[in-house]
XYZ file of C-alpha atoms in Angstrom:
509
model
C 11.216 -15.741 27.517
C 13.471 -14.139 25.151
C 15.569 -16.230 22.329
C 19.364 -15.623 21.386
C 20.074 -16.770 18.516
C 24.013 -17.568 17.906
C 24.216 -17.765 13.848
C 27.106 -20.175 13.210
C 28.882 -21.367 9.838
C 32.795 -22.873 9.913
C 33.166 -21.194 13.126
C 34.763 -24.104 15.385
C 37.895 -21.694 16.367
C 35.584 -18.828 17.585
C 32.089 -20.634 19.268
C 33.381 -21.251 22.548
C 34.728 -17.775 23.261
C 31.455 -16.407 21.952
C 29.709 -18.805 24.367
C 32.239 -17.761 27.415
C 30.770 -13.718 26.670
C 27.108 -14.381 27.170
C 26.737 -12.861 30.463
C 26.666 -15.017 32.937
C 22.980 -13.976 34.665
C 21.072 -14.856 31.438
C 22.600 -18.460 31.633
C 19.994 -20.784 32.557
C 17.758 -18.686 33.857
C 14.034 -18.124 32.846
C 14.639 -14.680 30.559
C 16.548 -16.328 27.892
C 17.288 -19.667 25.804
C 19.802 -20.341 23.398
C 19.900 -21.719 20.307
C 22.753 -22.260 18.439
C 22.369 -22.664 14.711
C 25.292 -24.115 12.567
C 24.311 -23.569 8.548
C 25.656 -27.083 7.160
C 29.488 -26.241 8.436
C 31.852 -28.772 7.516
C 34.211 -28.160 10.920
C 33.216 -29.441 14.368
C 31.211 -25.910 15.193
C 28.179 -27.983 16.221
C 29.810 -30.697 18.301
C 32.248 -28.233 19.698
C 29.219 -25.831 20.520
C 27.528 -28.828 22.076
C 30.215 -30.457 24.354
C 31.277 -26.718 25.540
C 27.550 -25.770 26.603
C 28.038 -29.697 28.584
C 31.084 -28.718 29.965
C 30.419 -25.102 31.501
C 26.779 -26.411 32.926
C 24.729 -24.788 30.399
C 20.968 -26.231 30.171
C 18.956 -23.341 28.594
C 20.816 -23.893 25.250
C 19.838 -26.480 21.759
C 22.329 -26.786 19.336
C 21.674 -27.564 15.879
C 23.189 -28.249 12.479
C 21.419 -27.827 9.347
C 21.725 -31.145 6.705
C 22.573 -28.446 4.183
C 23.910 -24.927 4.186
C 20.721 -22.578 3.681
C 23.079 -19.331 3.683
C 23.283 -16.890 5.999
C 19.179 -15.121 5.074
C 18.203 -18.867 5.025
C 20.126 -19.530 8.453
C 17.974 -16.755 10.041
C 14.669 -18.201 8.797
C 15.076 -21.285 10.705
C 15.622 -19.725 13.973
C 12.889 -17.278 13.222
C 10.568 -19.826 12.414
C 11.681 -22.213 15.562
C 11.430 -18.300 17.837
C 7.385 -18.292 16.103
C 6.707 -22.136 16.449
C 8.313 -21.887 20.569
C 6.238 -18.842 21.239
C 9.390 -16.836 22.402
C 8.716 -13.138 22.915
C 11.832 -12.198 20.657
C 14.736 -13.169 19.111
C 18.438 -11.526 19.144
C 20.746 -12.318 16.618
C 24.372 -12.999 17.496
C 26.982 -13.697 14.919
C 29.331 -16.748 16.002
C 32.681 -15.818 14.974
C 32.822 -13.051 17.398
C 32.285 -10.293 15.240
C 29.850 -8.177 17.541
C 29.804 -8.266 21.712
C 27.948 -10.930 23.461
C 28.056 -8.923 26.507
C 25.457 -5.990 25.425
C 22.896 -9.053 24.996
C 20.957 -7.271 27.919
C 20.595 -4.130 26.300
C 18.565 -5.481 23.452
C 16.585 -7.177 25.978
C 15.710 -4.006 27.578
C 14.588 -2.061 24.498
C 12.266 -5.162 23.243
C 10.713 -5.541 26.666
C 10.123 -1.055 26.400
C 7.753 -1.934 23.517
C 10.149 -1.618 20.437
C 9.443 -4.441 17.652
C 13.004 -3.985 15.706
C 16.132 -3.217 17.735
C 19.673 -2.697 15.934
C 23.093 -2.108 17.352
C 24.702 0.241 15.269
C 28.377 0.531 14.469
C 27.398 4.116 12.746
C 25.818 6.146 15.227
C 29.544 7.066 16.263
C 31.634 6.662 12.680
C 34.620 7.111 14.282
C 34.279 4.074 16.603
C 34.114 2.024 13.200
C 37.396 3.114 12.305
C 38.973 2.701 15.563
C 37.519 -0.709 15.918
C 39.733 -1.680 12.378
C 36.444 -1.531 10.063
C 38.569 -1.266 6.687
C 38.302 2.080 5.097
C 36.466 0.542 1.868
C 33.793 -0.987 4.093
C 33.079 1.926 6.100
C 32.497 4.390 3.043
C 30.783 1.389 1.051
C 28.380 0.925 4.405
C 27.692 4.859 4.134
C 27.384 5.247 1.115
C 24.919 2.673 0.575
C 23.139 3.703 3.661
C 22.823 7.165 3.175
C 21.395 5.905 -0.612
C 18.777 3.884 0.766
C 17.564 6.237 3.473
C 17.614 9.180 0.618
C 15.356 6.702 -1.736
C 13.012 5.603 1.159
C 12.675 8.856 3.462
C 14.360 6.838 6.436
C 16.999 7.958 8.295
C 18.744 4.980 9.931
C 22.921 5.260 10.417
C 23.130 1.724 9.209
C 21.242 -0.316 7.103
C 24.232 -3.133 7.469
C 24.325 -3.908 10.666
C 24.504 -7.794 11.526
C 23.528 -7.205 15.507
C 19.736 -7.130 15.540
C 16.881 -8.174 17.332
C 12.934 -8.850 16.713
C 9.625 -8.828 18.834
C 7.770 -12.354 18.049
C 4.881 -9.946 16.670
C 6.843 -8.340 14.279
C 8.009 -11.802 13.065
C 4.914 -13.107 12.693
C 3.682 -10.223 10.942
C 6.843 -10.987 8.239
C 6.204 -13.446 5.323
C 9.785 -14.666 5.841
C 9.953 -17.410 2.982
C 9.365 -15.028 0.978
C 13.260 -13.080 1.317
C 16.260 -14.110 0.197
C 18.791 -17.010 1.650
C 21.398 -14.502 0.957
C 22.749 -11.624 2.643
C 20.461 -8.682 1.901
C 18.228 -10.763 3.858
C 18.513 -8.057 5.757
C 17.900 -5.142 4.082
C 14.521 -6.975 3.208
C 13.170 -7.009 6.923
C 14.458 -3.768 7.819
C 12.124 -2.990 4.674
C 9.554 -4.815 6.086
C 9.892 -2.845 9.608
C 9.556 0.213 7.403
C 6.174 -1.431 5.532
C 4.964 -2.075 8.868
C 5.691 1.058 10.769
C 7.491 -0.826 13.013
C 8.890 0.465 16.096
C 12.710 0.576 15.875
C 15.550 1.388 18.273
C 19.160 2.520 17.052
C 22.213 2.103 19.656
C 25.859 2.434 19.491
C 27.967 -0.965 19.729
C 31.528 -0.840 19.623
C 32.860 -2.246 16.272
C 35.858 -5.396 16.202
C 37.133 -7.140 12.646
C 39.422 -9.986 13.551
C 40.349 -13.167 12.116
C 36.840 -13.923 11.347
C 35.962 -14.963 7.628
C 34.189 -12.337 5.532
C 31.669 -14.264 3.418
C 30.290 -11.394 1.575
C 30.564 -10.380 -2.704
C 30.837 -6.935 -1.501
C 29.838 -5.758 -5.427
C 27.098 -8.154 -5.608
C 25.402 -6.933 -1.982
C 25.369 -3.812 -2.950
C 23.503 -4.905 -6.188
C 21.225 -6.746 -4.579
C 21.107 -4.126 -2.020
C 19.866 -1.466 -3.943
C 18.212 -3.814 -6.394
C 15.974 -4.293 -3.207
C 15.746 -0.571 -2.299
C 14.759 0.615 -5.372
C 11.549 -2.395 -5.949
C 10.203 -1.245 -2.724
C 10.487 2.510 -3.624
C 8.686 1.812 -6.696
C 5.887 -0.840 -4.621
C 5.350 2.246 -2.340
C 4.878 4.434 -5.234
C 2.316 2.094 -6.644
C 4.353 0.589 -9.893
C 5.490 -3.016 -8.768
C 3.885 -5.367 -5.996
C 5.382 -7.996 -4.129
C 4.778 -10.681 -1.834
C 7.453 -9.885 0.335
C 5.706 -6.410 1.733
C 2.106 -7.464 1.614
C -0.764 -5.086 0.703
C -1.999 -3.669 4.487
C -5.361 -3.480 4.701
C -4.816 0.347 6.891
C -2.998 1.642 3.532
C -5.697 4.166 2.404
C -5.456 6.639 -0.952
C -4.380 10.446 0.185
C -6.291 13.550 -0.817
C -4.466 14.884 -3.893
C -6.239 18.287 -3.414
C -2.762 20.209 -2.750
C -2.333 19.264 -6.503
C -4.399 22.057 -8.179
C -4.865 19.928 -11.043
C -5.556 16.501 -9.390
C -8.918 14.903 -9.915
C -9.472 16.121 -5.917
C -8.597 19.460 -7.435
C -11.084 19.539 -10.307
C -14.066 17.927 -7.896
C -13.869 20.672 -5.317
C -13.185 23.655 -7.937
C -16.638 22.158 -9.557
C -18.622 22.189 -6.902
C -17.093 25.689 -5.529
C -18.182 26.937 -8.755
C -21.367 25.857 -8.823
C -23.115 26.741 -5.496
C -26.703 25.688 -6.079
C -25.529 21.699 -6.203
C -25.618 21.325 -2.137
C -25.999 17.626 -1.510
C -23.262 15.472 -2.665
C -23.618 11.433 -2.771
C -19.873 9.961 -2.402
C -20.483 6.320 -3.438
C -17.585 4.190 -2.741
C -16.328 6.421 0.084
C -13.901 4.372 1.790
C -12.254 5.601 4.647
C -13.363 9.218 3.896
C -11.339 11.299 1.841
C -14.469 13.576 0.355
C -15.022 15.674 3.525
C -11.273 17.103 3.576
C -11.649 17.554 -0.254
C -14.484 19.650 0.104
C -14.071 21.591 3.244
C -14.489 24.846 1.497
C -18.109 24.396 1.232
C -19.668 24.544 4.873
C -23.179 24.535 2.712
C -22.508 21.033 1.367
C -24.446 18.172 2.577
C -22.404 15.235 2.128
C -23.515 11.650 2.629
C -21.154 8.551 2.390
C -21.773 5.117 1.151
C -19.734 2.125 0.996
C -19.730 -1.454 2.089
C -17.714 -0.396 5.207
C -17.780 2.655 7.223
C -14.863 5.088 7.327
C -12.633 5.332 10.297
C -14.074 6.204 13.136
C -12.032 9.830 13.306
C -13.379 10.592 9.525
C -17.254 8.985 9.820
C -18.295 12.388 11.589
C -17.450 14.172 8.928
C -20.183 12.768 6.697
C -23.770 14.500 7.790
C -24.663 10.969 6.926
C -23.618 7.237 6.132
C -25.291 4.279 3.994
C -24.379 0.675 3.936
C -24.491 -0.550 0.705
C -23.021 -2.823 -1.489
C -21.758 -1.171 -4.718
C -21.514 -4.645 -6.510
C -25.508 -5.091 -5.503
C -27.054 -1.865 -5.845
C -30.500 -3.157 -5.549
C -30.560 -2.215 -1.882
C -32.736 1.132 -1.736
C -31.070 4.120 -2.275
C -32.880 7.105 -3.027
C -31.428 9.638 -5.364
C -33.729 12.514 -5.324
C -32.433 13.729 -2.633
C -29.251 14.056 -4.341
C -27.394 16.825 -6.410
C -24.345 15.128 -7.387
C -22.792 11.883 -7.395
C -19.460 11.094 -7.153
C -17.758 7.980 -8.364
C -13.619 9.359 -7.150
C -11.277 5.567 -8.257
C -14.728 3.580 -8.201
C -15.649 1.958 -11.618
C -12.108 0.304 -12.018
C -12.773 -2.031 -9.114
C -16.383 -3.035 -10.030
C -16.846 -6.340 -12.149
C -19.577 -4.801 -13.855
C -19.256 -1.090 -14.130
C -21.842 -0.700 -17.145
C -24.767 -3.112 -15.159
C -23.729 0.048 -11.784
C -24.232 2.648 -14.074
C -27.503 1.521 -15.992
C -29.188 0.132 -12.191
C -28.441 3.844 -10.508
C -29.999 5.259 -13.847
C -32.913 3.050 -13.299
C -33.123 4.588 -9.677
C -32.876 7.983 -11.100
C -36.528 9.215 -11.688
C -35.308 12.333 -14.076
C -37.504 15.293 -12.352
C -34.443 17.372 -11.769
C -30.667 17.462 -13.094
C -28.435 14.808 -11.525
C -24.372 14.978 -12.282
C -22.095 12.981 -12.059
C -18.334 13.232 -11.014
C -16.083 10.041 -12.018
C -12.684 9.777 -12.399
C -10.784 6.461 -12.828
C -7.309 5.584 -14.505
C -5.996 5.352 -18.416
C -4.638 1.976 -19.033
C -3.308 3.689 -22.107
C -0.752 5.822 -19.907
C 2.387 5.952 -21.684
C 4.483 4.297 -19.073
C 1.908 1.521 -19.427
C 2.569 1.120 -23.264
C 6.334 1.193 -22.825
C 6.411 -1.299 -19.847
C 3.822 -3.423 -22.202
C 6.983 -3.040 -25.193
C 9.468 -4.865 -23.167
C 7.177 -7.132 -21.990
C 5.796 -5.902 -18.871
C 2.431 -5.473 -16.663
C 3.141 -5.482 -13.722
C 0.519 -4.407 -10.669
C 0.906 -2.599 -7.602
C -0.963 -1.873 -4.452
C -1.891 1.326 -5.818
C -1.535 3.521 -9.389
C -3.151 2.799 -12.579
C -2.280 -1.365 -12.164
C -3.165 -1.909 -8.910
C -4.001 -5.328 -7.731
C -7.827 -4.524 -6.337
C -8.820 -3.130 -10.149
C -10.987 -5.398 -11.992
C -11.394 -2.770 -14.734
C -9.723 -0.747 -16.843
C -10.403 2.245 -19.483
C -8.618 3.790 -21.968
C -10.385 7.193 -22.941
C -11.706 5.777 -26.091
C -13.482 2.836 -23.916
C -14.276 5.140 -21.482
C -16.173 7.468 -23.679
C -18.197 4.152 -25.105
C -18.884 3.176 -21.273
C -20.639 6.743 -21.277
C -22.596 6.637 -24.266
C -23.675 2.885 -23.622
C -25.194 3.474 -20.095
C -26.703 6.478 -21.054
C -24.832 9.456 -19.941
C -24.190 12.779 -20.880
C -20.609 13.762 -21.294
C -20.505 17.762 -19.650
C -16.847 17.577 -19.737
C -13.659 14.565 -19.606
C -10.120 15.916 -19.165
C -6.591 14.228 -18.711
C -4.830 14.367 -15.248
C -1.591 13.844 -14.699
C 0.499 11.386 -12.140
C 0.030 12.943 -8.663
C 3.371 14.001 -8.343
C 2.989 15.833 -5.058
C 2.720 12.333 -2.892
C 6.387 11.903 -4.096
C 7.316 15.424 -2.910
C 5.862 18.354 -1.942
C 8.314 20.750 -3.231
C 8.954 22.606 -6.103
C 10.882 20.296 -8.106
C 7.901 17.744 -8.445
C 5.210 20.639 -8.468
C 7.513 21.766 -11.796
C 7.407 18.183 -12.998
C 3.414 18.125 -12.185
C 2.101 21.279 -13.853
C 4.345 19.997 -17.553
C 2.788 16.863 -16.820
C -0.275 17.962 -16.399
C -0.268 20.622 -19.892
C 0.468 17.291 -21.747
C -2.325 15.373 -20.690
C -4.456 17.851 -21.443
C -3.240 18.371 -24.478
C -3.122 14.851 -25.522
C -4.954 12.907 -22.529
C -4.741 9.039 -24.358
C -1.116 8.867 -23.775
C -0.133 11.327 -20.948
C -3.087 11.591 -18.866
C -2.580 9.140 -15.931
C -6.327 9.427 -15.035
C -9.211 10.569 -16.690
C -12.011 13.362 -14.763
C -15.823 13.665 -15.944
C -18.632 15.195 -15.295
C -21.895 13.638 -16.759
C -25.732 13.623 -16.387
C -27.966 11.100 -16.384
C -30.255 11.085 -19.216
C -33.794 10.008 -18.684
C -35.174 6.921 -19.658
C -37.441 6.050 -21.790
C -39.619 5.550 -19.036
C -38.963 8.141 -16.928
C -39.510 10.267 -20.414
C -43.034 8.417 -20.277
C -43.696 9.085 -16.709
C -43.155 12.130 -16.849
C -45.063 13.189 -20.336
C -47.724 15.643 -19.581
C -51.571 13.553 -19.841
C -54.390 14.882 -21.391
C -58.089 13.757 -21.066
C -59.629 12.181 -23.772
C -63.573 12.397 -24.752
C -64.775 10.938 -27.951
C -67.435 13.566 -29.841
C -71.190 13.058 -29.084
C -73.308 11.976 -32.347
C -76.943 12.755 -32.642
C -78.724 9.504 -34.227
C -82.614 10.558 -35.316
C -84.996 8.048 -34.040
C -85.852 5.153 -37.113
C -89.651 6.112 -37.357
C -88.546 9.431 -38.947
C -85.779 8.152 -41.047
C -88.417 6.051 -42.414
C -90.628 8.776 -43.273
C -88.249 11.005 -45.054
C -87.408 7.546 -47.503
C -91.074 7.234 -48.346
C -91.337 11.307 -49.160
């Protein structure tokens, strides 16, 4: 059973009109209930709503009035919450002052039940309707504007993000950390944000637009502040520089191969190995779902084996010629190196607690008979955007980037260098990457920005590198320098002692 939600607030002259629209086959029948939600009005909306669902025989309905006014984003998370609590399979929204058609209820009840989590009824998809239906000329170009804004920031394309007529599958509600948005009106601008977060399925139609008598409620300068306020923190959360509760970390967010960058740590890892064709079997240790074997296609001679705590996808565990469980906070598990060219560490040593205890325990499993290198790269803390945001009092971490939330550790090249030296590895080489401009845009404004950025933090990699790329061997240890000394057999020198009785002799001559 589908939920319609009628959103009310000081609407007394238009509820019972509003009410009169709801076509007539949903009414009291076992596809839809109503709930009527007044926000604290002081009118009769409530009562009025009440006694006119009595009157007309209307028994699939529950009216309520909040004690106090939660605002229109706070009016929608109580009927979301009592669509999640009923178990309803979705919830439209209708506004009760009349403001959008009651009578195209069934068409949003057709595109949730055809599998789409997020439908909208759009006053845009046919501008000129807008007009025609009296939508003041400052409102339309302010909705455009602002829409065509936020779609150019995000990479979406809806033609309205300001639509009031909406409705939501129960499992994209429940998937939506509601208390977490706003009680006012860019409430929703948050959970179409949310649908975007979540890949959600969403369906566009045209609705025919009417302005009336009804109120308008809405700071039109302030919306659009908080509008774009909104827009731009979610940009920036998707681009790895803020995090928020409201668009929680998903667990199927995975890093990308940067190897389109020429100069990305991807870049540098495969030109290495490319270059060097005698290292054939590469160790990727904190493989996660599997980025290593698209990296390094170019080498068909490669013999790659994965290991992390958890397998990679099922579509990208193939590609490894082999895969190891293993705990990278508990190396003691066995894990045999000689059989091993290279090891690469790609974004691992940040998230360890103890990344000098890893380092030392795989040189202990190292038995130094042949050369073993290692490839690491992990972030500068010292990034310059870093130091400014730490000037005016900021540190703020993200789901990905140099702050994100997962890393327990981080190096500046200074401490990075000292993690080398401590553990006992030789530094080969350690150069300064720059920000992987490319997962912004592949084009060749932000391949221009990329290859400056990238000259700078080479040429001074503390403040503009954003990560930091090495490659290292593993010295021997003492004991492997013992084990491995050549032996030679020892025989002490054989001394002739002359029997007493003659010694004697000699003494008395």
């Amino acid at each position: 059973m589908h939920l319609l939600a009628i959103l009310a607030y000081e609407a007394e002259a238009h509820i019972r009109s509003v009410i009169d629209r709801i076509p007539r086959d949903l009414i009291n029948s076992d596809r839809m209930f109503i709930l009527v939600s007044d926000d604290g009005s002081t009118d009769n909306t409530a009562k009025i709503a009440a006694e006119h669902c009595a009157e007309t025989g209307i028994k699939n309905v529950e009216v309520i009035r909040l004690a106090k006014n939660q605002g229109y984003g706070g009016n929608q998370k109580v009927v979301y919450a009592y669509a999640i609590d009923n178990k309803f399979e979705s919830v439209t929204m209708l506004h009760g002052d009349g403001q959008y058609p009651p009578e195209l209820i069934p068409r949003f009840l057709e595109e949730l039940e055809a599998g789409n989590d997020v439908v909208l009824g759009s006053r845009m998809l046919k501008r000129i309707d807008a007009l025609k239906g009296g939508m003041p000329l400052y409102k339309f170009f302010g909705n455009q504007t602002l829409t065509r804004t936020q779609n150019a920031i995000l990479g979406s394309s809806f033609s309205e993000f300001h639509t009031g007529y909406r409705a939501y599958s129960l499992d994209f509600l429940q998937r939506t950390p509601l208390d977490q948005y706003t009680n006012d009106f860019h409430f929703d601008t948050q959970i179409l944000l949310q649908a975007l977060h979540l890949d959600a399925k969403v369906k566009e139609f045209a609705i025919p637009t009417h302005y009336g008598d009804e109120v308008c409620r809405v700071d039109g300068m302030k919306y659009a502040k908080d509008i774009m306020g909104e827009t731009v923190a979610y940009a920036a959360q998707k681009r790895g520089m803020l995090v928020s509760l409201k668009y929680p970390r998903e667990e199927n967010r995975v890093y990308e191969a940067k190897d389109q960058d020429p100069k990305s740590t991807h870049s540098l890892s495969r030109d290495y190995l490319n270059e060097n064709p005698d290292l054939k079997s590469v160790l990727d240790l904190g493989c996660g779902n599997g980025i290593t074997p698209f990296v390094l296609r170019d080498r068909k001679d490669l013999t790659l084996t994965g290991a992390d705590l958890y397998a990679p996808s099922d579509e990208n565990e193939h590609k490894y010629d082999r895969f190891i469980k293993i705990d990278l906070e508990n190396i003691d598990d066995e894990i045999d190196l000689d059989d091993y060219d290279v090891i690469l560490l790609m974004d691992v040593i940040e998230h360890l607690s103890y990344p000098e205890e890893f380092i030392i325990k795989l040189r202990e499993k190292y038995d130094g008979k042949k050369p073993l290198k290692l490839i690491i790269s992990t972030p500068n803390v010292a990034f310059i955007f870093v130091r400014l945001g730490l000037l005016l009092g900021r540190f703020n971490y993200a789901h990905r980037g140099i702050l994100d939330i997962t890393h327990r550790r981080l190096f500046t090249k200074s401490t990075l260098k000292n993690l080398y030296v401590e553990t006992g590895l030789k530094e080969l080489k350690t150069v300064g990457v720059g920000p992987p401009f490319v997962l912004i845009g592949d084009n060749w404004f932000w391949k221009s920005v990329g290859g400056v950025w990238h000259f700078f933090a080479r040429l001074i990699p503390s403040l503009f590198a954003f990560q930091f790329w090495s490659v290292l061997e593993i010295k021997p240890s003492s004991r492997h320098v013992l084990n491995s000394a050549e032996r030679f057999a020892v025989q002490a020198p054989t001394i002739e002692i002359e029997p007493e009785v003659e010694k004697t002799k000699e003494n008395v001559a």
